[in-house]
Amino acid sequence: GRAVGALPISRDKGDIRALKTAIEAARGGAALCLFPEGTRSRDGRLQPVKPGIGFLIDKAAAPVVPVYVSGTFAALPRGRLLPRPARVSVYFGAPLFPSAFDRFRGYADRYQKIADLVMANIARLNPAASQGADSAGA
C-alpha cells in the first residue's frame, strides 16, 4: 500500500491520475518499480503486457531497467495468501534509454511496441528460458 510508496493503477480502466503521478515522479528523478504484466501469473510464465506500460515509459522519458524475478511463483502462487519457503533470485538487465524507443515513432501501436520491447528484455534475463518453463511471477 501507500505505506511503502505503492501507487496501484487500475488494470480495468484508464487511471489517468495515477499515471500522471507516476510520470511526474519519474520525470522528477524518482525510481519507479513497475509490474508490466499487471497481475501475478497463473502458471509461472511471463504474461502478455498491455500498452499502458508503454505509454507510461514513453511519457516519463526515463531509462528503464529490465528486471526478472525468479522463484516468486513457487514462493507465492496466485490464490495463496501466505508465502512458502522458496529461493527467489533477481536478475537485472542493461538499461533501456528513451532513445531505444525512437524507432517506434509514428506507429499507431507505439505504446504496445515499447511494452513488448521491455518484456522481451525481461524475458531474456530468465535463466531457465532455454529449458522451457520458467518460474517467474509478476
C-alpha positions as YAML, in Angstrom:
chain: A
units: angstrom
residues:
- id: 1
  name: GLY
  ca: [0.00, 0.00, 0.00]
- id: 2
  name: ARG
  ca: [0.81, 3.62, 0.36]
- id: 3
  name: ALA
  ca: [2.96, 2.98, 3.47]
- id: 4
  name: VAL
  ca: [5.73, 1.74, 1.15]
- id: 5
  name: GLY
  ca: [5.04, 4.31, -1.55]
- id: 6
  name: ALA
  ca: [2.93, 1.99, -3.71]
- id: 7
  name: LEU
  ca: [0.61, 3.58, -6.24]
- id: 8
  name: PRO
  ca: [-1.76, 0.92, -7.54]
- id: 9
  name: ILE
  ca: [-3.07, 1.54, -11.05]
- id: 10
  name: SER
  ca: [-6.39, 0.07, -12.13]
- id: 11
  name: ARG
  ca: [-5.97, -2.64, -14.77]
- id: 12
  name: ASP
  ca: [-9.59, -2.45, -15.85]
- id: 13
  name: LYS
  ca: [-9.91, 1.20, -16.79]
- id: 14
  name: GLY
  ca: [-7.67, 4.15, -17.54]
- id: 15
  name: ASP
  ca: [-6.38, 5.56, -14.26]
- id: 16
  name: ILE
  ca: [-5.21, 8.95, -15.54]
- id: 17
  name: ARG
  ca: [-4.49, 10.44, -12.11]
- id: 18
  name: ALA
  ca: [-2.23, 7.53, -11.11]
- id: 19
  name: LEU
  ca: [-0.44, 7.62, -14.47]
- id: 20
  name: LYS
  ca: [0.16, 11.37, -14.21]
- id: 21
  name: THR
  ca: [1.53, 10.94, -10.68]
- id: 22
  name: ALA
  ca: [3.87, 8.17, -11.84]
- id: 23
  name: ILE
  ca: [5.06, 10.17, -14.88]
- id: 24
  name: GLU
  ca: [5.72, 13.25, -12.74]
- id: 25
  name: ALA
  ca: [7.62, 11.17, -10.19]
- id: 26
  name: ALA
  ca: [9.83, 9.59, -12.88]
- id: 27
  name: ARG
  ca: [10.49, 12.94, -14.54]
- id: 28
  name: GLY
  ca: [11.44, 14.29, -11.12]
- id: 29
  name: GLY
  ca: [14.11, 11.62, -10.73]
- id: 30
  name: ALA
  ca: [12.22, 9.11, -8.59]
- id: 31
  name: ALA
  ca: [12.73, 5.42, -9.22]
- id: 32
  name: LEU
  ca: [9.54, 3.55, -10.07]
- id: 33
  name: CYS
  ca: [9.04, -0.19, -9.76]
- id: 34
  name: LEU
  ca: [6.52, -1.27, -12.37]
- id: 35
  name: PHE
  ca: [4.98, -4.69, -12.85]
- id: 36
  name: PRO
  ca: [4.16, -4.66, -16.58]
- id: 37
  name: GLU
  ca: [2.04, -7.82, -16.50]
- id: 38
  name: GLY
  ca: [-0.38, -6.15, -14.11]
- id: 39
  name: THR
  ca: [-1.12, -9.29, -12.11]
- id: 40
  name: ARG
  ca: [0.51, -12.43, -10.78]
- id: 41
  name: SER
  ca: [0.96, -15.27, -13.23]
- id: 42
  name: ARG
  ca: [-1.48, -18.20, -13.12]
- id: 43
  name: ASP
  ca: [1.17, -20.68, -14.29]
- id: 44
  name: GLY
  ca: [4.55, -19.11, -13.51]
- id: 45
  name: ARG
  ca: [5.18, -17.93, -17.08]
- id: 46
  name: LEU
  ca: [5.51, -14.34, -18.17]
- id: 47
  name: GLN
  ca: [2.15, -12.95, -19.20]
- id: 48
  name: PRO
  ca: [1.31, -10.66, -22.13]
- id: 49
  name: VAL
  ca: [1.87, -6.98, -21.48]
- id: 50
  name: LYS
  ca: [-0.64, -4.24, -22.21]
- id: 51
  name: PRO
  ca: [0.20, -0.94, -23.92]
- id: 52
  name: GLY
  ca: [-0.41, 1.18, -20.80]
- id: 53
  name: ILE
  ca: [3.09, 0.44, -19.51]
- id: 54
  name: GLY
  ca: [4.47, 1.57, -22.89]
- id: 55
  name: PHE
  ca: [2.53, 4.82, -22.57]
- id: 56
  name: LEU
  ca: [3.96, 5.44, -19.10]
- id: 57
  name: ILE
  ca: [7.51, 4.63, -20.24]
- id: 58
  name: ASP
  ca: [7.19, 6.89, -23.29]
- id: 59
  name: LYS
  ca: [5.78, 9.85, -21.36]
- id: 60
  name: ALA
  ca: [8.23, 9.52, -18.45]
- id: 61
  name: ALA
  ca: [11.19, 9.60, -20.87]
- id: 62
  name: ALA
  ca: [13.39, 7.93, -18.26]
- id: 63
  name: PRO
  ca: [15.70, 4.90, -18.50]
- id: 64
  name: VAL
  ca: [14.06, 1.52, -17.93]
- id: 65
  name: VAL
  ca: [15.99, -1.24, -16.16]
- id: 66
  name: PRO
  ca: [14.50, -4.65, -17.03]
- id: 67
  name: VAL
  ca: [14.31, -6.96, -14.02]
- id: 68
  name: TYR
  ca: [13.41, -10.64, -13.93]
- id: 69
  name: VAL
  ca: [12.41, -12.18, -10.61]
- id: 70
  name: SER
  ca: [12.69, -15.95, -10.47]
- id: 71
  name: GLY
  ca: [11.06, -18.13, -7.83]
- id: 72
  name: THR
  ca: [8.11, -15.94, -6.94]
- id: 73
  name: PHE
  ca: [5.57, -18.39, -8.33]
- id: 74
  name: ALA
  ca: [6.91, -21.16, -6.09]
- id: 75
  name: ALA
  ca: [7.00, -18.81, -3.10]
- id: 76
  name: LEU
  ca: [3.56, -17.26, -3.55]
- id: 77
  name: PRO
  ca: [1.42, -18.66, -6.36]
- id: 78
  name: ARG
  ca: [-1.70, -16.79, -7.31]
- id: 79
  name: GLY
  ca: [-4.53, -17.50, -4.89]
- id: 80
  name: ARG
  ca: [-2.26, -18.31, -1.96]
- id: 81
  name: LEU
  ca: [-2.33, -15.85, 0.97]
- id: 82
  name: LEU
  ca: [0.84, -16.84, 2.79]
- id: 83
  name: PRO
  ca: [4.21, -17.41, 1.14]
- id: 84
  name: ARG
  ca: [6.03, -20.71, 1.41]
- id: 85
  name: PRO
  ca: [9.80, -21.12, 1.62]
- id: 86
  name: ALA
  ca: [11.41, -20.84, -1.80]
- id: 87
  name: ARG
  ca: [14.56, -19.42, -3.34]
- id: 88
  name: VAL
  ca: [13.88, -16.10, -5.04]
- id: 89
  name: SER
  ca: [16.50, -14.59, -7.37]
- id: 90
  name: VAL
  ca: [16.54, -11.18, -9.03]
- id: 91
  name: TYR
  ca: [18.27, -10.57, -12.38]
- id: 92
  name: PHE
  ca: [18.94, -7.04, -13.67]
- id: 93
  name: GLY
  ca: [19.40, -6.21, -17.34]
- id: 94
  name: ALA
  ca: [21.10, -3.32, -19.07]
- id: 95
  name: PRO
  ca: [19.07, -0.10, -19.00]
- id: 96
  name: LEU
  ca: [16.94, 0.83, -21.98]
- id: 97
  name: PHE
  ca: [17.31, 4.56, -22.56]
- id: 98
  name: PRO
  ca: [14.49, 6.63, -24.11]
- id: 99
  name: SER
  ca: [16.33, 6.64, -27.45]
- id: 100
  name: ALA
  ca: [15.77, 2.85, -27.64]
- id: 101
  name: PHE
  ca: [12.10, 3.60, -28.31]
- id: 102
  name: ASP
  ca: [12.63, 6.27, -31.00]
- id: 103
  name: ARG
  ca: [12.27, 3.67, -33.76]
- id: 104
  name: PHE
  ca: [8.58, 3.30, -32.86]
- id: 105
  name: ARG
  ca: [7.69, 6.96, -33.54]
- id: 106
  name: GLY
  ca: [4.83, 7.24, -36.00]
- id: 107
  name: TYR
  ca: [3.46, 3.75, -35.33]
- id: 108
  name: ALA
  ca: [-0.21, 3.57, -34.33]
- id: 109
  name: ASP
  ca: [0.70, 0.82, -31.84]
- id: 110
  name: ARG
  ca: [3.76, 2.67, -30.48]
- id: 111
  name: TYR
  ca: [2.94, 2.02, -26.81]
- id: 112
  name: GLN
  ca: [2.42, -1.69, -27.37]
- id: 113
  name: LYS
  ca: [5.74, -1.90, -29.24]
- id: 114
  name: ILE
  ca: [7.52, -0.17, -26.32]
- id: 115
  name: ALA
  ca: [5.85, -2.52, -23.83]
- id: 116
  name: ASP
  ca: [6.75, -5.57, -25.95]
- id: 117
  name: LEU
  ca: [10.39, -4.48, -26.22]
- id: 118
  name: VAL
  ca: [10.66, -4.08, -22.45]
- id: 119
  name: MET
  ca: [9.05, -7.50, -21.88]
- id: 120
  name: ALA
  ca: [11.40, -9.11, -24.41]
- id: 121
  name: ASN
  ca: [14.34, -7.71, -22.45]
- id: 122
  name: ILE
  ca: [12.85, -9.04, -19.21]
- id: 123
  name: ALA
  ca: [12.28, -12.49, -20.76]
- id: 124
  name: ARG
  ca: [15.94, -12.65, -21.89]
- id: 125
  name: LEU
  ca: [17.00, -12.44, -18.24]
- id: 126
  name: ASN
  ca: [15.22, -15.69, -17.38]
- id: 127
  name: PRO
  ca: [17.96, -18.26, -16.62]
- id: 128
  name: ALA
  ca: [15.54, -21.11, -17.37]
- id: 129
  name: ALA
  ca: [14.38, -19.72, -20.73]
- id: 130
  name: SER
  ca: [16.41, -22.25, -22.71]
- id: 131
  name: GLN
  ca: [14.91, -25.06, -20.62]
- id: 132
  name: GLY
  ca: [11.26, -24.24, -21.41]
- id: 133
  name: ALA
  ca: [9.17, -23.41, -18.33]
- id: 134
  name: ASP
  ca: [10.14, -20.53, -16.15]
- id: 135
  name: SER
  ca: [9.43, -19.72, -12.56]
- id: 136
  name: ALA
  ca: [8.66, -16.03, -12.72]
- id: 137
  name: GLY
  ca: [5.70, -14.28, -11.26]
- id: 138
  name: ALA
  ca: [4.69, -10.69, -11.68]
...
